[in-house]
GROMACS .gro file of C-alpha atoms in nm:
model
  362
    1MET     CA    1   2.353  -8.198   0.449
    2THR     CA    2   2.074  -8.103   0.224
    3SER     CA    3   1.776  -7.845   0.309
    4ALA     CA    4   1.456  -7.825   0.025
    5ALA     CA    5   1.703  -7.512  -0.173
    6LEU     CA    6   2.045  -7.520  -0.018
    7GLN     CA    7   2.320  -7.792   0.036
    8ILE     CA    8   2.584  -7.740   0.222
    9PHE     CA    9   2.949  -7.971   0.215
   10ALA     CA   10   3.229  -7.814   0.404
   11GLY     CA   11   3.631  -7.974   0.371
   12PRO     CA   12   3.720  -8.177   0.709
   13ALA     CA   13   3.912  -7.955   0.919
   14ALA     CA   14   3.551  -7.712   0.833
   15ARG     CA   15   3.328  -8.011   0.907
   16ALA     CA   16   3.458  -8.059   1.287
   17ARG     CA   17   3.427  -7.673   1.338
   18LEU     CA   18   3.039  -7.685   1.213
   19ALA     CA   19   2.935  -7.925   1.406
   20GLU     CA   20   3.150  -7.858   1.759
   21ARG     CA   21   2.985  -7.434   1.693
   22GLY     CA   22   2.762  -7.393   1.416
   23LEU     CA   23   2.885  -7.188   1.158
   24ARG     CA   24   2.917  -6.847   1.287
   25ALA     CA   25   2.985  -6.529   1.118
   26GLU     CA   26   3.318  -6.414   1.327
   27ASP     CA   27   3.467  -6.805   1.198
   28VAL     CA   28   3.469  -6.633   0.838
   29GLY     CA   29   3.821  -6.464   0.674
   30LEU     CA   30   3.784  -6.540   0.326
   31MET     CA   31   3.527  -6.592   0.098
   32PRO     CA   32   3.570  -6.730  -0.292
   33ALA     CA   33   3.393  -6.602  -0.602
   34ALA     CA   34   3.361  -6.841  -0.919
   35ALA     CA   35   3.363  -6.751  -1.303
   36GLY     CA   36   3.045  -6.869  -1.497
   37GLY     CA   37   2.856  -6.620  -1.615
   38PRO     CA   38   2.522  -6.524  -1.550
   39LYS     CA   39   2.515  -6.882  -1.352
   40GLY     CA   40   2.693  -6.607  -1.043
   41LEU     CA   41   2.266  -6.428  -1.028
   42ILE     CA   42   2.172  -6.748  -0.842
   43LEU     CA   43   2.394  -6.597  -0.564
   44ASN     CA   44   2.203  -6.290  -0.518
   45GLY     CA   45   2.003  -6.311  -0.243
   46LEU     CA   46   2.307  -6.477  -0.064
   47ASP     CA   47   2.522  -6.221  -0.105
   48ARG     CA   48   2.239  -5.973  -0.035
   49PHE     CA   49   2.179  -6.146   0.291
   50VAL     CA   50   2.596  -6.313   0.333
   51PHE     CA   51   2.689  -5.917   0.355
   52GLY     CA   52   2.407  -5.721   0.439
   53ASP     CA   53   2.312  -5.865   0.793
   54TRP     CA   54   2.506  -6.215   0.865
   55LEU     CA   55   2.853  -6.044   0.840
   56PRO     CA   56   2.777  -5.708   0.981
   57GLN     CA   57   2.765  -5.916   1.313
   58SER     CA   58   3.158  -5.983   1.345
   59ARG     CA   59   3.429  -5.752   1.351
   60GLN     CA   60   3.733  -5.881   1.165
   61THR     CA   61   3.826  -5.873   0.852
   62VAL     CA   62   3.758  -6.070   0.598
   63HIS     CA   63   3.912  -6.114   0.179
   64LEU     CA   64   3.719  -6.108  -0.102
   65VAL     CA   65   3.864  -6.314  -0.432
   66GLY     CA   66   3.663  -6.376  -0.764
   67ALA     CA   67   3.715  -6.377  -1.131
   68SER     CA   68   3.543  -6.292  -1.376
   69ILE     CA   69   3.165  -6.262  -1.209
   70GLY     CA   70   3.274  -6.332  -0.906
   71ALA     CA   71   3.482  -6.028  -0.957
   72TRP     CA   72   3.178  -5.771  -1.011
   73ARG     CA   73   3.002  -5.946  -0.689
   74MET     CA   74   3.299  -5.915  -0.447
   75ALA     CA   75   3.327  -5.562  -0.594
   76THR     CA   76   2.989  -5.485  -0.528
   77ALA     CA   77   3.020  -5.583  -0.201
   78ALA     CA   78   3.317  -5.407  -0.146
   79LEU     CA   79   3.100  -5.081  -0.283
   80ALA     CA   80   2.829  -5.169  -0.041
   81HIS     CA   81   2.901  -4.952   0.296
   82ARG     CA   82   2.559  -4.850   0.373
   83ASP     CA   83   2.280  -5.029   0.159
   84VAL     CA   84   2.391  -5.379   0.037
   85ALA     CA   85   2.057  -5.481  -0.050
   86ASP     CA   86   2.006  -5.171  -0.293
   87ALA     CA   87   2.390  -5.257  -0.458
   88PHE     CA   88   2.349  -5.626  -0.518
   89ASN     CA   89   1.972  -5.552  -0.682
   90THR     CA   90   2.149  -5.291  -0.915
   91MET     CA   91   2.424  -5.502  -0.960
   92ALA     CA   92   2.191  -5.836  -1.072
   93GLU     CA   93   1.960  -5.595  -1.279
   94ALA     CA   94   2.279  -5.455  -1.507
   95TYR     CA   95   2.337  -5.816  -1.567
   96VAL     CA   96   1.998  -5.904  -1.644
   97THR     CA   97   1.937  -5.601  -1.887
   98GLN     CA   98   2.280  -5.640  -2.066
   99GLU     CA   99   2.245  -5.667  -2.459
  100TYR     CA  100   2.513  -5.645  -2.761
  101ASP     CA  101   2.388  -5.525  -3.142
  102VAL     CA  102   2.473  -5.847  -3.411
  103LEU     CA  103   2.569  -5.687  -3.669
  104PRO     CA  104   2.350  -5.803  -4.027
  105GLY     CA  105   2.516  -6.205  -4.128
  106GLU     CA  106   2.641  -6.242  -3.799
  107LYS     CA  107   2.533  -6.490  -3.520
  108ARG     CA  108   2.713  -6.283  -3.215
  109PRO     CA  109   2.855  -5.976  -3.139
  110ARG     CA  110   3.146  -5.863  -3.207
  111PRO     CA  111   3.439  -5.860  -2.907
  112GLU     CA  112   3.512  -5.477  -2.943
  113GLY     CA  113   3.130  -5.417  -2.900
  114VAL     CA  114   3.077  -5.645  -2.590
  115SER     CA  115   3.351  -5.509  -2.485
  116LYS     CA  116   3.296  -5.157  -2.515
  117ARG     CA  117   2.895  -5.206  -2.403
  118PHE     CA  118   3.015  -5.419  -2.065
  119GLY     CA  119   3.260  -5.146  -1.964
  120GLU     CA  120   3.001  -4.920  -1.983
  121ILE     CA  121   2.869  -5.085  -1.746
  122LEU     CA  122   3.116  -5.114  -1.480
  123GLY     CA  123   3.182  -4.715  -1.501
  124GLU     CA  124   2.778  -4.706  -1.457
  125ILE     CA  125   2.823  -4.872  -1.132
  126PHE     CA  126   3.207  -4.797  -1.064
  127GLN     CA  127   3.335  -4.506  -1.192
  128GLY     CA  128   3.436  -4.197  -0.942
  129ARG     CA  129   3.318  -4.460  -0.644
  130GLU     CA  130   3.666  -4.730  -0.651
  131SER     CA  131   3.846  -4.482  -0.327
  132GLU     CA  132   3.513  -4.638  -0.153
  133VAL     CA  133   3.593  -4.968  -0.241
  134LEU     CA  134   3.958  -4.884  -0.164
  135ALA     CA  135   3.864  -4.813   0.189
  136HIS     CA  136   3.584  -5.082   0.323
  137PRO     CA  137   3.648  -5.056   0.682
  138ARG     CA  138   3.693  -5.496   0.667
  139LEU     CA  139   3.642  -5.592   0.327
  140ARG     CA  140   3.977  -5.619   0.090
  141LEU     CA  141   3.909  -5.730  -0.279
  142HIS     CA  142   4.151  -5.977  -0.437
  143VAL     CA  143   3.992  -5.961  -0.871
  144VAL     CA  144   4.160  -6.263  -1.041
  145THR     CA  145   4.289  -6.211  -1.403
  146SER     CA  146   4.432  -6.453  -1.636
  147ARG     CA  147   4.778  -6.219  -1.820
  148GLY     CA  148   4.932  -6.339  -2.170
  149ARG     CA  149   5.264  -6.450  -2.101
  150ALA     CA  150   5.569  -6.450  -2.374
  151GLY     CA  151   5.435  -6.522  -2.674
  152LEU     CA  152   5.207  -6.578  -2.906
  153LEU     CA  153   4.902  -6.490  -2.588
  154ALA     CA  154   5.129  -6.173  -2.504
  155ARG     CA  155   4.902  -5.983  -2.713
  156GLU     CA  156   4.569  -6.008  -2.899
  157GLY     CA  157   4.529  -6.084  -3.227
  158LYS     CA  158   4.346  -6.243  -3.519
  159LEU     CA  159   4.607  -6.513  -3.550
  160ARG     CA  160   4.837  -6.496  -3.251
  161THR     CA  161   4.532  -6.540  -2.959
  162PRO     CA  162   4.421  -6.836  -3.160
  163LEU     CA  163   4.707  -7.050  -3.188
  164GLY     CA  164   4.816  -6.901  -2.809
  165TYR     CA  165   4.516  -7.056  -2.674
  166LEU     CA  166   4.546  -7.383  -2.886
  167GLY     CA  167   4.862  -7.449  -2.725
  168ALA     CA  168   4.709  -7.355  -2.423
  169PHE     CA  169   4.477  -7.610  -2.439
  170ALA     CA  170   4.706  -7.887  -2.553
  171ALA     CA  171   4.943  -7.794  -2.256
  172ASN     CA  172   4.644  -7.790  -1.962
  173ALA     CA  173   4.522  -8.120  -2.067
  174VAL     CA  174   4.895  -8.277  -2.019
  175SER     CA  175   4.932  -8.096  -1.722
  176ARG     CA  176   4.726  -7.802  -1.545
  177PRO     CA  177   5.140  -7.654  -1.440
  178LEU     CA  178   5.203  -7.683  -1.794
  179LEU     CA  179   4.972  -7.379  -1.886
  180GLY     CA  180   5.135  -7.120  -1.683
  181ARG     CA  181   5.370  -7.105  -2.005
  182PHE     CA  182   5.061  -6.944  -2.115
  183LEU     CA  183   4.909  -6.787  -1.947
  184GLU     CA  184   5.046  -6.614  -1.549
  185ARG     CA  185   4.721  -6.555  -1.236
  186VAL     CA  186   4.761  -6.213  -1.140
  187VAL     CA  187   4.561  -6.107  -0.791
  188PHE     CA  188   4.523  -5.759  -0.780
  189SER     CA  189   4.444  -5.703  -0.485
  190ASP     CA  190   4.358  -5.474  -0.167
  191PRO     CA  191   4.688  -5.231  -0.064
  192ARG     CA  192   4.664  -5.313   0.319
  193ASP     CA  193   4.634  -5.627   0.350
  194ARG     CA  194   4.782  -5.891   0.028
  195LEU     CA  195   4.562  -6.169  -0.036
  196PRO     CA  196   4.683  -6.434   0.258
  197LEU     CA  197   4.708  -6.733   0.067
  198LYS     CA  198   4.974  -6.963  -0.077
  199LEU     CA  199   4.938  -6.912  -0.493
  200SER     CA  200   5.245  -7.156  -0.561
  201ASP     CA  201   5.028  -7.418  -0.675
  202PHE     CA  202   5.028  -7.241  -1.022
  203THR     CA  203   5.210  -6.902  -1.155
  204SER     CA  204   5.114  -6.580  -0.993
  205ARG     CA  205   5.209  -6.301  -0.935
  206GLU     CA  206   5.060  -5.957  -0.709
  207VAL     CA  207   4.979  -5.624  -0.816
  208HIS     CA  208   4.834  -5.337  -0.599
  209LEU     CA  209   4.406  -5.229  -0.671
  210SER     CA  210   4.440  -4.891  -0.729
  211ARG     CA  211   4.219  -4.636  -0.843
  212ALA     CA  212   4.363  -4.653  -1.177
  213ASN     CA  213   4.327  -4.993  -1.246
  214LEU     CA  214   3.971  -5.115  -1.039
  215ARG     CA  215   3.769  -5.140  -1.335
  216GLY     CA  216   4.007  -5.196  -1.609
  217ALA     CA  217   4.061  -5.538  -1.335
  218LEU     CA  218   3.717  -5.549  -1.313
  219LEU     CA  219   3.660  -5.612  -1.732
  220ALA     CA  220   4.006  -5.743  -1.773
  221SER     CA  221   3.869  -6.030  -1.569
  222CYS     CA  222   3.517  -6.072  -1.688
  223SER     CA  223   3.688  -6.106  -2.067
  224ILE     CA  224   3.628  -6.377  -2.232
  225PRO     CA  225   3.826  -6.417  -2.493
  226PHE     CA  226   3.700  -6.459  -2.803
  227TRP     CA  227   3.295  -6.256  -2.694
  228LEU     CA  228   3.547  -6.019  -2.507
  229GLN     CA  229   3.894  -5.753  -2.660
  230ALA     CA  230   4.166  -5.853  -2.391
  231GLN     CA  231   4.285  -5.544  -2.166
  232HIS     CA  232   4.629  -5.418  -2.269
  233ASP     CA  233   4.903  -5.284  -1.999
  234LEU     CA  234   4.679  -5.206  -1.689
  235PRO     CA  235   4.783  -4.927  -1.456
  236GLY     CA  236   5.029  -5.057  -1.210
  237ALA     CA  237   5.072  -5.400  -1.412
  238PRO     CA  238   5.304  -5.587  -1.586
  239ARG     CA  239   5.269  -5.524  -1.968
  240GLY     CA  240   5.053  -5.731  -2.145
  241ALA     CA  241   4.693  -5.928  -2.227
  242TYR     CA  242   4.500  -5.952  -1.952
  243TRP     CA  243   4.159  -6.193  -2.006
  244ASP     CA  244   3.872  -6.354  -1.738
  245GLY     CA  245   4.065  -6.489  -1.379
  246GLY     CA  246   3.837  -6.795  -1.486
  247ILE     CA  247   4.071  -6.938  -1.780
  248THR     CA  248   4.314  -6.987  -1.507
  249ASP     CA  249   4.114  -7.008  -1.181
  250TYR     CA  250   3.731  -7.104  -1.271
  251HIS     CA  251   3.605  -7.206  -0.926
  252LEU     CA  252   3.929  -7.099  -0.745
  253HIS     CA  253   4.015  -7.399  -0.616
  254LEU     CA  254   4.280  -7.232  -0.427
  255ASP     CA  255   4.496  -7.373  -0.115
  256TYR     CA  256   4.344  -7.256   0.140
  257ARG     CA  257   4.504  -7.401   0.387
  258ALA     CA  258   4.715  -7.078   0.569
  259LEU     CA  259   4.328  -7.025   0.691
  260GLN     CA  260   4.316  -7.249   0.932
  261GLN     CA  261   4.567  -7.054   1.168
  262ALA     CA  262   4.410  -6.806   1.185
  263GLN     CA  263   4.144  -6.635   1.425
  264SER     CA  264   3.880  -6.679   1.152
  265PRO     CA  265   3.966  -7.006   1.010
  266LEU     CA  266   3.669  -7.073   0.728
  267VAL     CA  267   3.671  -6.980   0.416
  268LEU     CA  268   3.315  -6.909   0.324
  269TYR     CA  269   3.202  -6.979  -0.062
  270PRO     CA  270   2.856  -6.931  -0.192
  271HIS     CA  271   2.867  -7.108  -0.527
  272PHE     CA  272   2.728  -7.229  -0.837
  273GLN     CA  273   2.753  -7.608  -0.783
  274ARG     CA  274   2.953  -7.848  -0.539
  275GLN     CA  275   3.224  -7.953  -0.791
  276VAL     CA  276   3.553  -7.655  -0.733
  277VAL     CA  277   3.672  -7.700  -1.120
  278PRO     CA  278   4.070  -7.525  -1.098
  279GLY     CA  279   4.024  -7.355  -1.450
  280TRP     CA  280   3.779  -7.359  -1.739
  281LEU     CA  281   4.022  -7.548  -1.968
  282ASP     CA  282   3.888  -7.774  -1.698
  283LYS     CA  283   3.546  -7.855  -1.769
  284ALA     CA  284   3.618  -8.108  -1.996
  285LEU     CA  285   3.850  -8.305  -1.755
  286LYS     CA  286   3.616  -8.440  -1.492
  287HIS     CA  287   3.956  -8.599  -1.285
  288ARG     CA  288   4.018  -8.263  -1.181
  289HIS     CA  289   3.663  -8.189  -1.005
  290ARG     CA  290   3.765  -8.373  -0.745
  291SER     CA  291   3.768  -8.212  -0.393
  292THR     CA  292   4.143  -8.168  -0.262
  293GLU     CA  293   4.374  -8.099   0.057
  294PHE     CA  294   4.326  -7.727  -0.069
  295LEU     CA  295   3.967  -7.713   0.092
  296ASP     CA  296   3.985  -7.885   0.423
  297ASN     CA  297   3.819  -7.526   0.542
  298VAL     CA  298   3.586  -7.470   0.311
  299VAL     CA  299   3.269  -7.455   0.384
  300LEU     CA  300   3.026  -7.463  -0.008
  301LEU     CA  301   2.729  -7.341  -0.042
  302CYS     CA  302   2.506  -7.445  -0.360
  303PRO     CA  303   2.139  -7.491  -0.494
  304SER     CA  304   2.020  -7.873  -0.489
  305PRO     CA  305   1.918  -8.026  -0.774
  306GLU     CA  306   1.570  -8.005  -0.692
  307PHE     CA  307   1.582  -7.614  -0.629
  308ILE     CA  308   1.739  -7.613  -1.018
  309ALA     CA  309   1.494  -7.810  -1.137
  310GLN     CA  310   1.228  -7.578  -1.030
  311LEU     CA  311   1.385  -7.224  -1.228
  312PRO     CA  312   1.249  -7.184  -1.608
  313GLY     CA  313   1.363  -7.403  -1.835
  314ALA     CA  314   1.528  -7.676  -1.504
  315LYS     CA  315   1.870  -7.525  -1.540
  316LEU     CA  316   2.032  -7.220  -1.427
  317PRO     CA  317   2.106  -6.935  -1.624
  318ASP     CA  318   2.407  -6.946  -1.857
  319ARG     CA  319   2.560  -6.730  -2.128
  320ASN     CA  320   2.416  -6.956  -2.427
  321ASP     CA  321   2.068  -6.859  -2.358
  322PHE     CA  322   2.191  -6.486  -2.517
  323MET     CA  323   2.176  -6.725  -2.854
  324VAL     CA  324   1.911  -6.924  -2.790
  325LEU     CA  325   1.625  -6.722  -2.654
  326GLU     CA  326   1.476  -6.485  -2.757
  327ALA     CA  327   1.570  -6.153  -2.506
  328GLY     CA  328   1.267  -6.021  -2.332
  329GLU     CA  329   1.263  -6.387  -2.267
  330ARG     CA  330   1.604  -6.403  -2.143
  331ARG     CA  331   1.560  -6.144  -1.911
  332ARG     CA  332   1.245  -6.290  -1.799
  333ARG     CA  333   1.394  -6.556  -1.701
  334TRP     CA  334   1.661  -6.431  -1.533
  335ARG     CA  335   1.522  -6.211  -1.331
  336ILE     CA  336   1.271  -6.552  -1.207
  337ALA     CA  337   1.624  -6.687  -1.101
  338VAL     CA  338   1.712  -6.357  -0.933
  339SER     CA  339   1.399  -6.381  -0.735
  340GLU     CA  340   1.417  -6.765  -0.640
  341SER     CA  341   1.778  -6.683  -0.452
  342GLN     CA  342   1.599  -6.500  -0.217
  343ARG     CA  343   1.528  -6.920  -0.135
  344LEU     CA  344   1.906  -6.981  -0.076
  345ALA     CA  345   1.935  -6.701   0.163
  346ASP     CA  346   1.637  -6.769   0.384
  347GLU     CA  347   1.727  -7.144   0.492
  348PHE     CA  348   2.116  -7.024   0.483
  349ALA     CA  349   1.916  -6.788   0.723
  350ALA     CA  350   1.825  -7.071   0.967
  351LEU     CA  351   2.102  -7.233   0.938
  352VAL     CA  352   2.314  -6.989   1.126
  353GLN     CA  353   2.071  -7.004   1.386
  354ARG     CA  354   2.255  -7.336   1.512
  355ALA     CA  355   2.461  -7.493   1.719
  356SER     CA  356   2.550  -7.766   1.523
  357LEU     CA  357   2.559  -7.816   1.186
  358GLN     CA  358   2.684  -8.168   0.971
  359ALA     CA  359   2.729  -8.090   0.680
  360LEU     CA  360   2.835  -8.339   0.366
  361PRO     CA  361   3.197  -8.370   0.267
  362LEU     CA  362   3.362  -8.158  -0.023
   0.00000   0.00000   0.00000
C-alpha cells in the first residue's frame, strides 16, 4: 500500500496478520533500527509518535535492536520515560548541529577529533542516565557492534586496519559468512532479557549492557572505520577493537522468525528504504538486497519516492553533505527533513486506526 509520504511493506506472515486485524500496538514484539547516518533523521517523526503515542497503548515488553544511528535512536527511546518528543527532538538537534574541525590542507576531519566530539555529544545526553535506559519498564535495548577478530583487525593501526578491511571486503565479496573470519557481531543486550532471536546466521556473541559500557557501546556502534576511531576493550566484553555495528549489520537483516511463536509476533521496522541490506560491505552487492524468509513477520515502513523527491536536494540527508554543503546549508536542509518527517507519523497514525491493512510484499 502506498500513500503520499509513507509506504508499508510486509513479509507473508505479517501481511496475513495485517489483513486480518490491522496493525495493533500489542502485536509488536521487536523493533530494529538501521545504520545509515543522517538518513535516520527522516524517521524522527515516526519515532516520536510510535514511542510517545502508539506503543504506550499496549503493555508488552518490546525489544529494540539498533546499529549506529539506529542504536542512538533506540537508546533515546529507552531513555525517554516521560517526554518522548523532547528526547527525540534533542537527539535530532544534536545530530543536526554536530560539527568537526578540518585542519588546514585537509579535506575532512581526523578520526580522533570526530570520536572525541561525538563521544562528548553522547555524554551530554546519556552520562549519568545510563540506569534510566536499563530500567525502562517495557523497552529492552540491544546495541549491535562489530568486533575485530584475532589478526589484523584485533587492534586499530595505520597499516593493519586498512589491510584488515581490504581482506574483509574480499572475503565478504565471496561469501558473507567468510566476513566472520575478520569481524564478529557483538550485541550489548539489556541483562533483564536476552535478544529473542537466533544469531546463527553470522559469527556472533551477546554480552550484558551495563552502566559501565552503555556509552562506550553506543560510541562503538557509531564508529565508522576511517571516520572515527575504534573503541577498544569495552567493560564487560571481550578485548579488542569495536567498530560500527553497521559493518556486520547495516540494516539488521536478522532472522526474526523466532518471534512468530510469541504473543507479540510482529517486527515493526521504520526504515529509510525498502531494501534491508545485510552488511555495509553488501551495499554494492545487489543480489544480497532481496527479501528472505528471515523477514516473514516484518512490517516495514519507509518514505515513498515521491516524498523523498520533495526534500531539499530531492534526497535523504547523508554523510556526504558534510563534504559538499556549507555547514549552515547542511543544517537548514537536515532540519527541513526532520520537520517533514512528521508527515510520515501523521500517515502512520491514520493507518493504525484501520481494522484491516493491505501491505506490499517485502
